Amino acid sequence: MGQTILSTYQKNRIGILRAVPWSFMVSRIMTGITQIIFPYFIFRYLTQGNLNPEFYAYAGGADYMTYVVSGSALNVLAVATLMNVGRVLITELREGTLEPLLLSPAPRSGYFLGCLLEQTARALLEFGTVLLLGGLLGADLSRLFTASSLLVILLAICSFFCMGLTLSSVMLYTRNTYLTQNTLFIAMSLACGITYPIQYLPGWVQRLAQIFPLTPAVTLFRNVVTGCQRLSQNYAPLLQVLILSGIYLYIGVVWYQKMERKLMESIFG
């Protein structure tokens, strides 16, 4: 298992450094930065820093910039994990290496964990860049480096990884990446409370947002970082993240196993 994880990590890292060393990282960093910059200018120069009491009630008392920066940073982390884990199988197919992967005796769990390890190293750089810019713009991130907040980040990465397994199977099944991932990312950025509370959205959109692990993960992250709460005080979003992670993990594993059997039959048929 360990050798498979390390080999997959090295293979993916070499491929990224030689093929697209900065483009993906820069594009996602710019996405996170624009999610901070545009609300910042609107807040400072359009609304003159004034918000109604309803926002502070929905945001748990957090100021606007801290609210936006915390959501945007976690959204960047989610997009990076979902994109890198979700695209691995379709990338193997396009590069002609899917068949050798299916025929290899290496455990599939080690392969996906190796992909997760490699992308996490890059995703945390993007995550840190967004937080750094947010801090320069006035976000209060003084509680970011506590044990609770770091545990929430780790839990969020695991939940995004589980969803990425399902996304990987969807991409391989549909043979499509851009339409699938872009639809998902847009839906998440609009419905998961990244730059504004989801309470402003229609009821059916709020219910739809609960199927994404990003929604409870952002809530949990904000409660810990900006609300100075302990994990024990956030039983509901913590349980929701764990349940959604289990559901997506089960769907992703079962679906992948079925597709792998069909692909093996087509290879030897």
PDB file of C-alpha atoms in Angstrom:
ATOM      1  CA  MET A   1       0.000   0.000   0.000  1.00  0.00           C
ATOM      2  CA  GLY A   2       2.722   2.470   1.018  1.00  0.00           C
ATOM      3  CA  GLN A   3       4.746   1.800  -2.120  1.00  0.00           C
ATOM      4  CA  THR A   4       1.678   2.338  -4.295  1.00  0.00           C
ATOM      5  CA  ILE A   5       0.910   5.664  -2.603  1.00  0.00           C
ATOM      6  CA  LEU A   6       4.502   6.870  -2.966  1.00  0.00           C
ATOM      7  CA  SER A   7       4.808   5.747  -6.596  1.00  0.00           C
ATOM      8  CA  THR A   8       1.523   7.410  -7.547  1.00  0.00           C
ATOM      9  CA  TYR A   9       2.585  10.586  -5.771  1.00  0.00           C
ATOM     10  CA  GLN A  10       5.902  10.683  -7.642  1.00  0.00           C
ATOM     11  CA  LYS A  11       4.294   9.936 -11.004  1.00  0.00           C
ATOM     12  CA  ASN A  12       1.694  12.673 -10.644  1.00  0.00           C
ATOM     13  CA  ARG A  13       4.187  15.185  -9.296  1.00  0.00           C
ATOM     14  CA  ILE A  14       6.609  14.608 -12.193  1.00  0.00           C
ATOM     15  CA  GLY A  15       3.761  14.940 -14.686  1.00  0.00           C
ATOM     16  CA  ILE A  16       2.569  18.222 -13.147  1.00  0.00           C
ATOM     17  CA  LEU A  17       6.052  19.724 -13.002  1.00  0.00           C
ATOM     18  CA  ARG A  18       6.801  18.832 -16.621  1.00  0.00           C
ATOM     19  CA  ALA A  19       3.446  19.485 -18.250  1.00  0.00           C
ATOM     20  CA  VAL A  20       1.502  22.182 -16.389  1.00  0.00           C
ATOM     21  CA  PRO A  21       3.670  23.324 -13.466  1.00  0.00           C
ATOM     22  CA  TRP A  22       1.792  26.547 -12.720  1.00  0.00           C
ATOM     23  CA  SER A  23      -1.269  26.927 -14.918  1.00  0.00           C
ATOM     24  CA  PHE A  24      -3.749  24.963 -12.794  1.00  0.00           C
ATOM     25  CA  MET A  25      -2.473  26.474  -9.555  1.00  0.00           C
ATOM     26  CA  VAL A  26      -2.518  30.027 -10.896  1.00  0.00           C
ATOM     27  CA  SER A  27      -6.023  29.637 -12.338  1.00  0.00           C
ATOM     28  CA  ARG A  28      -7.444  28.347  -9.059  1.00  0.00           C
ATOM     29  CA  ILE A  29      -5.581  30.959  -7.016  1.00  0.00           C
ATOM     30  CA  MET A  30      -6.989  33.673  -9.293  1.00  0.00           C
ATOM     31  CA  THR A  31     -10.465  32.221  -8.840  1.00  0.00           C
ATOM     32  CA  GLY A  32     -10.078  32.409  -5.083  1.00  0.00           C
ATOM     33  CA  ILE A  33      -8.640  35.918  -5.267  1.00  0.00           C
ATOM     34  CA  THR A  34     -11.500  37.204  -7.412  1.00  0.00           C
ATOM     35  CA  GLN A  35     -13.957  35.713  -4.925  1.00  0.00           C
ATOM     36  CA  ILE A  36     -12.322  37.964  -2.337  1.00  0.00           C
ATOM     37  CA  ILE A  37     -11.488  41.071  -4.369  1.00  0.00           C
ATOM     38  CA  PHE A  38     -14.910  41.632  -5.938  1.00  0.00           C
ATOM     39  CA  PRO A  39     -16.848  41.385  -2.653  1.00  0.00           C
ATOM     40  CA  TYR A  40     -14.198  43.580  -1.011  1.00  0.00           C
ATOM     41  CA  PHE A  41     -14.695  46.428  -3.490  1.00  0.00           C
ATOM     42  CA  ILE A  42     -18.468  46.067  -3.347  1.00  0.00           C
ATOM     43  CA  PHE A  43     -18.357  46.112   0.454  1.00  0.00           C
ATOM     44  CA  ARG A  44     -15.974  49.073   0.721  1.00  0.00           C
ATOM     45  CA  TYR A  45     -17.035  51.319  -2.144  1.00  0.00           C
ATOM     46  CA  LEU A  46     -20.622  50.355  -2.999  1.00  0.00           C
ATOM     47  CA  THR A  47     -22.211  49.647   0.371  1.00  0.00           C
ATOM     48  CA  GLN A  48     -19.687  51.838   2.253  1.00  0.00           C
ATOM     49  CA  GLY A  49     -19.093  49.022   4.722  1.00  0.00           C
ATOM     50  CA  ASN A  50     -22.726  48.932   5.842  1.00  0.00           C
ATOM     51  CA  LEU A  51     -24.628  45.677   6.231  1.00  0.00           C
ATOM     52  CA  ASN A  52     -28.028  45.040   7.720  1.00  0.00           C
ATOM     53  CA  PRO A  53     -28.378  43.181  11.045  1.00  0.00           C
ATOM     54  CA  GLU A  54     -29.819  40.210   9.194  1.00  0.00           C
ATOM     55  CA  PHE A  55     -26.424  39.398   7.675  1.00  0.00           C
ATOM     56  CA  TYR A  56     -24.674  39.377  11.051  1.00  0.00           C
ATOM     57  CA  ALA A  57     -27.389  37.110  12.423  1.00  0.00           C
ATOM     58  CA  TYR A  58     -26.908  34.652   9.562  1.00  0.00           C
ATOM     59  CA  ALA A  59     -23.103  34.925   9.733  1.00  0.00           C
ATOM     60  CA  GLY A  60     -22.949  34.246  13.464  1.00  0.00           C
ATOM     61  CA  GLY A  61     -21.596  37.698  14.208  1.00  0.00           C
ATOM     62  CA  ALA A  62     -18.581  37.443  11.866  1.00  0.00           C
ATOM     63  CA  ASP A  63     -17.538  40.519   9.929  1.00  0.00           C
ATOM     64  CA  TYR A  64     -18.023  40.482   6.169  1.00  0.00           C
ATOM     65  CA  MET A  65     -14.414  40.050   5.033  1.00  0.00           C
ATOM     66  CA  THR A  66     -13.724  37.239   7.482  1.00  0.00           C
ATOM     67  CA  TYR A  67     -16.895  35.527   6.302  1.00  0.00           C
ATOM     68  CA  VAL A  68     -15.970  35.814   2.622  1.00  0.00           C
ATOM     69  CA  VAL A  69     -12.297  34.867   3.042  1.00  0.00           C
ATOM     70  CA  SER A  70     -13.019  31.759   5.106  1.00  0.00           C
ATOM     71  CA  GLY A  71     -15.589  30.546   2.580  1.00  0.00           C
ATOM     72  CA  SER A  72     -13.463  31.321  -0.477  1.00  0.00           C
ATOM     73  CA  ALA A  73     -10.396  29.602   0.978  1.00  0.00           C
ATOM     74  CA  LEU A  74     -12.301  26.402   1.686  1.00  0.00           C
ATOM     75  CA  ASN A  75     -13.928  26.576  -1.756  1.00  0.00           C
ATOM     76  CA  VAL A  76     -10.469  26.737  -3.378  1.00  0.00           C
ATOM     77  CA  LEU A  77      -9.475  23.674  -1.362  1.00  0.00           C
ATOM     78  CA  ALA A  78     -12.638  21.845  -2.448  1.00  0.00           C
ATOM     79  CA  VAL A  79     -12.192  22.682  -6.137  1.00  0.00           C
ATOM     80  CA  ALA A  80      -8.545  21.608  -6.076  1.00  0.00           C
ATOM     81  CA  THR A  81      -9.319  18.270  -4.425  1.00  0.00           C
ATOM     82  CA  LEU A  82     -12.329  17.488  -6.589  1.00  0.00           C
ATOM     83  CA  MET A  83     -10.569  18.466  -9.803  1.00  0.00           C
ATOM     84  CA  ASN A  84      -7.371  16.527  -9.166  1.00  0.00           C
ATOM     85  CA  VAL A  85      -8.980  13.402  -7.719  1.00  0.00           C
ATOM     86  CA  GLY A  86     -11.988  13.510 -10.037  1.00  0.00           C
ATOM     87  CA  ARG A  87      -9.927  13.750 -13.234  1.00  0.00           C
ATOM     88  CA  VAL A  88      -7.408  10.974 -12.529  1.00  0.00           C
ATOM     89  CA  LEU A  89      -9.235   8.114 -14.264  1.00  0.00           C
ATOM     90  CA  ILE A  90     -10.310  10.097 -17.317  1.00  0.00           C
ATOM     91  CA  THR A  91      -6.739  11.410 -17.572  1.00  0.00           C
ATOM     92  CA  GLU A  92      -5.398   7.850 -17.480  1.00  0.00           C
ATOM     93  CA  LEU A  93      -7.870   6.950 -20.242  1.00  0.00           C
ATOM     94  CA  ARG A  94      -6.842   9.878 -22.443  1.00  0.00           C
ATOM     95  CA  GLU A  95      -3.135   9.158 -21.946  1.00  0.00           C
ATOM     96  CA  GLY A  96      -3.597   5.477 -22.775  1.00  0.00           C
ATOM     97  CA  THR A  97      -2.479   4.260 -19.341  1.00  0.00           C
ATOM     98  CA  LEU A  98      -5.856   3.158 -17.976  1.00  0.00           C
ATOM     99  CA  GLU A  99      -5.534  -0.426 -19.198  1.00  0.00           C
ATOM    100  CA  PRO A 100      -2.111  -0.976 -17.550  1.00  0.00           C
ATOM    101  CA  LEU A 101      -3.554   0.514 -14.374  1.00  0.00           C
ATOM    102  CA  LEU A 102      -6.491  -1.888 -14.423  1.00  0.00           C
ATOM    103  CA  LEU A 103      -4.203  -4.868 -15.079  1.00  0.00           C
ATOM    104  CA  SER A 104      -1.762  -3.956 -12.323  1.00  0.00           C
ATOM    105  CA  PRO A 105      -2.050  -5.745  -8.950  1.00  0.00           C
ATOM    106  CA  ALA A 106      -1.591  -2.471  -7.064  1.00  0.00           C
ATOM    107  CA  PRO A 107      -4.446  -1.676  -4.654  1.00  0.00           C
ATOM    108  CA  ARG A 108      -6.798   0.946  -6.011  1.00  0.00           C
ATOM    109  CA  SER A 109      -7.087   2.599  -2.603  1.00  0.00           C
ATOM    110  CA  GLY A 110      -3.340   3.240  -2.619  1.00  0.00           C
ATOM    111  CA  TYR A 111      -3.584   4.768  -6.093  1.00  0.00           C
ATOM    112  CA  PHE A 112      -6.316   7.221  -5.101  1.00  0.00           C
ATOM    113  CA  LEU A 113      -4.600   8.069  -1.807  1.00  0.00           C
ATOM    114  CA  GLY A 114      -1.412   8.816  -3.734  1.00  0.00           C
ATOM    115  CA  CYS A 115      -3.371  11.181  -5.966  1.00  0.00           C
ATOM    116  CA  LEU A 116      -4.857  12.815  -2.872  1.00  0.00           C
ATOM    117  CA  LEU A 117      -1.456  13.239  -1.233  1.00  0.00           C
ATOM    118  CA  GLU A 118       0.084  14.859  -4.316  1.00  0.00           C
ATOM    119  CA  GLN A 119      -2.769  17.273  -4.909  1.00  0.00           C
ATOM    120  CA  THR A 120      -3.067  18.226  -1.246  1.00  0.00           C
ATOM    121  CA  ALA A 121       0.505  19.514  -1.241  1.00  0.00           C
ATOM    122  CA  ARG A 122      -0.403  21.885  -4.079  1.00  0.00           C
ATOM    123  CA  ALA A 123      -3.902  22.701  -2.852  1.00  0.00           C
ATOM    124  CA  LEU A 124      -2.621  23.880   0.519  1.00  0.00           C
ATOM    125  CA  LEU A 125      -0.411  26.420  -1.276  1.00  0.00           C
ATOM    126  CA  GLU A 126      -3.487  27.814  -3.000  1.00  0.00           C
ATOM    127  CA  PHE A 127      -5.429  27.685   0.262  1.00  0.00           C
ATOM    128  CA  GLY A 128      -2.668  29.567   2.070  1.00  0.00           C
ATOM    129  CA  THR A 129      -2.385  32.203  -0.659  1.00  0.00           C
ATOM    130  CA  VAL A 130      -6.079  33.039  -0.442  1.00  0.00           C
ATOM    131  CA  LEU A 131      -5.922  33.241   3.358  1.00  0.00           C
ATOM    132  CA  LEU A 132      -2.835  35.460   3.203  1.00  0.00           C
ATOM    133  CA  LEU A 133      -4.504  37.916   0.841  1.00  0.00           C
ATOM    134  CA  GLY A 134      -7.640  37.831   2.960  1.00  0.00           C
ATOM    135  CA  GLY A 135      -5.627  38.663   6.048  1.00  0.00           C
ATOM    136  CA  LEU A 136      -4.088  41.636   4.255  1.00  0.00           C
ATOM    137  CA  LEU A 137      -7.599  42.851   3.384  1.00  0.00           C
ATOM    138  CA  GLY A 138      -8.706  42.782   6.998  1.00  0.00           C
ATOM    139  CA  ALA A 139     -10.041  39.281   7.669  1.00  0.00           C
ATOM    140  CA  ASP A 140      -9.640  38.105  11.262  1.00  0.00           C
ATOM    141  CA  LEU A 141      -7.900  34.724  11.014  1.00  0.00           C
ATOM    142  CA  SER A 142      -6.256  34.718  14.438  1.00  0.00           C
ATOM    143  CA  ARG A 143      -7.773  31.346  15.347  1.00  0.00           C
ATOM    144  CA  LEU A 144      -6.755  29.653  12.117  1.00  0.00           C
ATOM    145  CA  PHE A 145      -3.841  27.695  13.583  1.00  0.00           C
ATOM    146  CA  THR A 146      -5.662  26.024  16.450  1.00  0.00           C
ATOM    147  CA  ALA A 147      -6.036  22.260  16.791  1.00  0.00           C
ATOM    148  CA  SER A 148      -9.782  22.473  16.103  1.00  0.00           C
ATOM    149  CA  SER A 149      -9.413  24.478  12.894  1.00  0.00           C
ATOM    150  CA  LEU A 150      -6.649  22.214  11.568  1.00  0.00           C
ATOM    151  CA  LEU A 151      -8.810  19.184  12.337  1.00  0.00           C
ATOM    152  CA  VAL A 152     -11.700  20.771  10.423  1.00  0.00           C
ATOM    153  CA  ILE A 153      -9.435  21.384   7.411  1.00  0.00           C
ATOM    154  CA  LEU A 154      -8.304  17.756   7.483  1.00  0.00           C
ATOM    155  CA  LEU A 155     -11.891  16.546   7.775  1.00  0.00           C
ATOM    156  CA  ALA A 156     -12.917  18.802   4.878  1.00  0.00           C
ATOM    157  CA  ILE A 157     -10.142  17.406   2.664  1.00  0.00           C
ATOM    158  CA  CYS A 158     -11.300  13.863   3.457  1.00  0.00           C
ATOM    159  CA  SER A 159     -14.896  14.727   2.591  1.00  0.00           C
ATOM    160  CA  PHE A 160     -13.858  16.367  -0.686  1.00  0.00           C
ATOM    161  CA  PHE A 161     -11.769  13.278  -1.462  1.00  0.00           C
ATOM    162  CA  CYS A 162     -14.780  10.999  -0.963  1.00  0.00           C
ATOM    163  CA  MET A 163     -16.861  13.183  -3.266  1.00  0.00           C
ATOM    164  CA  GLY A 164     -13.973  13.201  -5.742  1.00  0.00           C
ATOM    165  CA  LEU A 165     -14.134   9.397  -5.990  1.00  0.00           C
ATOM    166  CA  THR A 166     -17.748   9.648  -7.105  1.00  0.00           C
ATOM    167  CA  LEU A 167     -16.899  12.489  -9.488  1.00  0.00           C
ATOM    168  CA  SER A 168     -14.093  10.375 -10.949  1.00  0.00           C
ATOM    169  CA  SER A 169     -16.530   7.585 -11.752  1.00  0.00           C
ATOM    170  CA  VAL A 170     -18.997  10.072 -13.248  1.00  0.00           C
ATOM    171  CA  MET A 171     -16.318  11.524 -15.524  1.00  0.00           C
ATOM    172  CA  LEU A 172     -15.146   8.110 -16.637  1.00  0.00           C
ATOM    173  CA  TYR A 173     -18.725   7.008 -17.312  1.00  0.00           C
ATOM    174  CA  THR A 174     -19.690  10.124 -19.285  1.00  0.00           C
ATOM    175  CA  ARG A 175     -16.238  10.546 -20.909  1.00  0.00           C
ATOM    176  CA  ASN A 176     -16.565  14.239 -20.096  1.00  0.00           C
ATOM    177  CA  THR A 177     -14.629  16.507 -17.744  1.00  0.00           C
ATOM    178  CA  TYR A 178     -15.278  20.178 -18.449  1.00  0.00           C
ATOM    179  CA  LEU A 179     -19.081  20.146 -18.506  1.00  0.00           C
ATOM    180  CA  THR A 180     -19.245  17.885 -15.450  1.00  0.00           C
ATOM    181  CA  GLN A 181     -16.725  19.700 -13.293  1.00  0.00           C
ATOM    182  CA  ASN A 182     -17.710  23.227 -14.289  1.00  0.00           C
ATOM    183  CA  THR A 183     -21.399  22.550 -13.589  1.00  0.00           C
ATOM    184  CA  LEU A 184     -20.493  21.128 -10.192  1.00  0.00           C
ATOM    185  CA  PHE A 185     -18.126  23.946  -9.246  1.00  0.00           C
ATOM    186  CA  ILE A 186     -20.558  26.681 -10.265  1.00  0.00           C
ATOM    187  CA  ALA A 187     -23.363  25.019  -8.325  1.00  0.00           C
ATOM    188  CA  MET A 188     -21.152  24.735  -5.253  1.00  0.00           C
ATOM    189  CA  SER A 189     -19.935  28.332  -5.403  1.00  0.00           C
ATOM    190  CA  LEU A 190     -23.507  29.622  -5.697  1.00  0.00           C
ATOM    191  CA  ALA A 191     -25.323  27.353  -3.259  1.00  0.00           C
ATOM    192  CA  CYS A 192     -22.862  26.473  -0.499  1.00  0.00           C
ATOM    193  CA  GLY A 193     -22.643  29.855   1.217  1.00  0.00           C
ATOM    194  CA  ILE A 194     -19.193  30.841   0.019  1.00  0.00           C
ATOM    195  CA  THR A 195     -19.602  34.620  -0.232  1.00  0.00           C
ATOM    196  CA  TYR A 196     -23.057  35.061   1.307  1.00  0.00           C
ATOM    197  CA  PRO A 197     -25.283  33.132   3.746  1.00  0.00           C
ATOM    198  CA  ILE A 198     -27.407  30.458   2.131  1.00  0.00           C
ATOM    199  CA  GLN A 199     -30.413  31.802   4.050  1.00  0.00           C
ATOM    200  CA  TYR A 200     -30.734  34.427   1.312  1.00  0.00           C
ATOM    201  CA  LEU A 201     -31.400  31.673  -1.240  1.00  0.00           C
ATOM    202  CA  PRO A 202     -34.772  30.041  -2.001  1.00  0.00           C
ATOM    203  CA  GLY A 203     -35.713  27.142   0.234  1.00  0.00           C
ATOM    204  CA  TRP A 204     -35.258  24.457  -2.420  1.00  0.00           C
ATOM    205  CA  VAL A 205     -31.740  25.750  -3.189  1.00  0.00           C
ATOM    206  CA  GLN A 206     -30.869  25.642   0.509  1.00  0.00           C
ATOM    207  CA  ARG A 207     -31.996  22.018   0.638  1.00  0.00           C
ATOM    208  CA  LEU A 208     -30.046  21.209  -2.518  1.00  0.00           C
ATOM    209  CA  ALA A 209     -26.907  22.737  -0.989  1.00  0.00           C
ATOM    210  CA  GLN A 210     -26.990  20.174   1.800  1.00  0.00           C
ATOM    211  CA  ILE A 211     -25.947  17.363  -0.552  1.00  0.00           C
ATOM    212  CA  PHE A 212     -22.516  18.985  -0.994  1.00  0.00           C
ATOM    213  CA  PRO A 213     -19.952  18.335   1.776  1.00  0.00           C
ATOM    214  CA  LEU A 214     -18.697  21.888   1.225  1.00  0.00           C
ATOM    215  CA  THR A 215     -21.833  23.349   2.841  1.00  0.00           C
ATOM    216  CA  PRO A 216     -21.431  21.822   6.331  1.00  0.00           C
ATOM    217  CA  ALA A 217     -17.628  22.011   6.034  1.00  0.00           C
ATOM    218  CA  VAL A 218     -17.768  25.784   5.483  1.00  0.00           C
ATOM    219  CA  THR A 219     -20.211  26.160   8.362  1.00  0.00           C
ATOM    220  CA  LEU A 220     -17.971  24.125  10.633  1.00  0.00           C
ATOM    221  CA  PHE A 221     -14.845  26.016   9.531  1.00  0.00           C
ATOM    222  CA  ARG A 222     -16.430  29.401  10.150  1.00  0.00           C
ATOM    223  CA  ASN A 223     -17.827  28.408  13.537  1.00  0.00           C
ATOM    224  CA  VAL A 224     -14.408  27.262  14.686  1.00  0.00           C
ATOM    225  CA  VAL A 225     -12.268  30.009  13.112  1.00  0.00           C
ATOM    226  CA  THR A 226     -14.523  33.064  13.398  1.00  0.00           C
ATOM    227  CA  GLY A 227     -17.025  31.998  16.041  1.00  0.00           C
ATOM    228  CA  CYS A 228     -14.425  30.694  18.529  1.00  0.00           C
ATOM    229  CA  GLN A 229     -16.456  27.517  18.991  1.00  0.00           C
ATOM    230  CA  ARG A 230     -15.259  24.015  19.810  1.00  0.00           C
ATOM    231  CA  LEU A 231     -15.983  20.991  17.651  1.00  0.00           C
ATOM    232  CA  SER A 232     -18.181  19.586  20.406  1.00  0.00           C
ATOM    233  CA  GLN A 233     -20.464  22.598  19.945  1.00  0.00           C
ATOM    234  CA  ASN A 234     -20.971  21.790  16.247  1.00  0.00           C
ATOM    235  CA  TYR A 235     -22.464  18.335  16.413  1.00  0.00           C
ATOM    236  CA  ALA A 236     -24.896  18.802  13.508  1.00  0.00           C
ATOM    237  CA  PRO A 237     -22.488  20.014  10.760  1.00  0.00           C
ATOM    238  CA  LEU A 238     -19.813  17.574  11.946  1.00  0.00           C
ATOM    239  CA  LEU A 239     -22.218  14.655  11.690  1.00  0.00           C
ATOM    240  CA  GLN A 240     -23.442  15.877   8.290  1.00  0.00           C
ATOM    241  CA  VAL A 241     -19.893  15.976   6.922  1.00  0.00           C
ATOM    242  CA  LEU A 242     -19.232  12.429   8.143  1.00  0.00           C
ATOM    243  CA  ILE A 243     -22.498  11.066   6.731  1.00  0.00           C
ATOM    244  CA  LEU A 244     -22.002  12.719   3.329  1.00  0.00           C
ATOM    245  CA  SER A 245     -18.410  11.466   3.221  1.00  0.00           C
ATOM    246  CA  GLY A 246     -19.585   7.912   3.869  1.00  0.00           C
ATOM    247  CA  ILE A 247     -22.296   8.132   1.217  1.00  0.00           C
ATOM    248  CA  TYR A 248     -19.988   9.522  -1.477  1.00  0.00           C
ATOM    249  CA  LEU A 249     -17.261   7.036  -0.558  1.00  0.00           C
ATOM    250  CA  TYR A 250     -19.678   4.122  -0.905  1.00  0.00           C
ATOM    251  CA  ILE A 251     -21.088   5.373  -4.216  1.00  0.00           C
ATOM    252  CA  GLY A 252     -17.632   6.071  -5.633  1.00  0.00           C
ATOM    253  CA  VAL A 253     -16.159   2.694  -4.649  1.00  0.00           C
ATOM    254  CA  VAL A 254     -19.138   0.619  -5.794  1.00  0.00           C
ATOM    255  CA  TRP A 255     -19.518   2.491  -9.073  1.00  0.00           C
ATOM    256  CA  TYR A 256     -15.811   2.258  -9.825  1.00  0.00           C
ATOM    257  CA  GLN A 257     -15.741  -1.484  -9.149  1.00  0.00           C
ATOM    258  CA  LYS A 258     -18.636  -2.038 -11.544  1.00  0.00           C
ATOM    259  CA  MET A 259     -16.988   0.039 -14.280  1.00  0.00           C
ATOM    260  CA  GLU A 260     -13.661  -1.704 -13.731  1.00  0.00           C
ATOM    261  CA  ARG A 261     -15.279  -5.101 -14.281  1.00  0.00           C
ATOM    262  CA  LYS A 262     -16.914  -3.868 -17.483  1.00  0.00           C
ATOM    263  CA  LEU A 263     -13.660  -2.363 -18.734  1.00  0.00           C
ATOM    264  CA  MET A 264     -11.785  -5.580 -17.987  1.00  0.00           C
ATOM    265  CA  GLU A 265     -14.429  -7.561 -19.886  1.00  0.00           C
ATOM    266  CA  SER A 266     -14.099  -5.216 -22.864  1.00  0.00           C
ATOM    267  CA  ILE A 267     -10.298  -5.534 -22.812  1.00  0.00           C
ATOM    268  CA  PHE A 268     -10.262  -9.325 -22.786  1.00  0.00           C
ATOM    269  CA  GLY A 269     -13.481  -9.721 -24.755  1.00  0.00           C
TER     270      GLY A 269
END
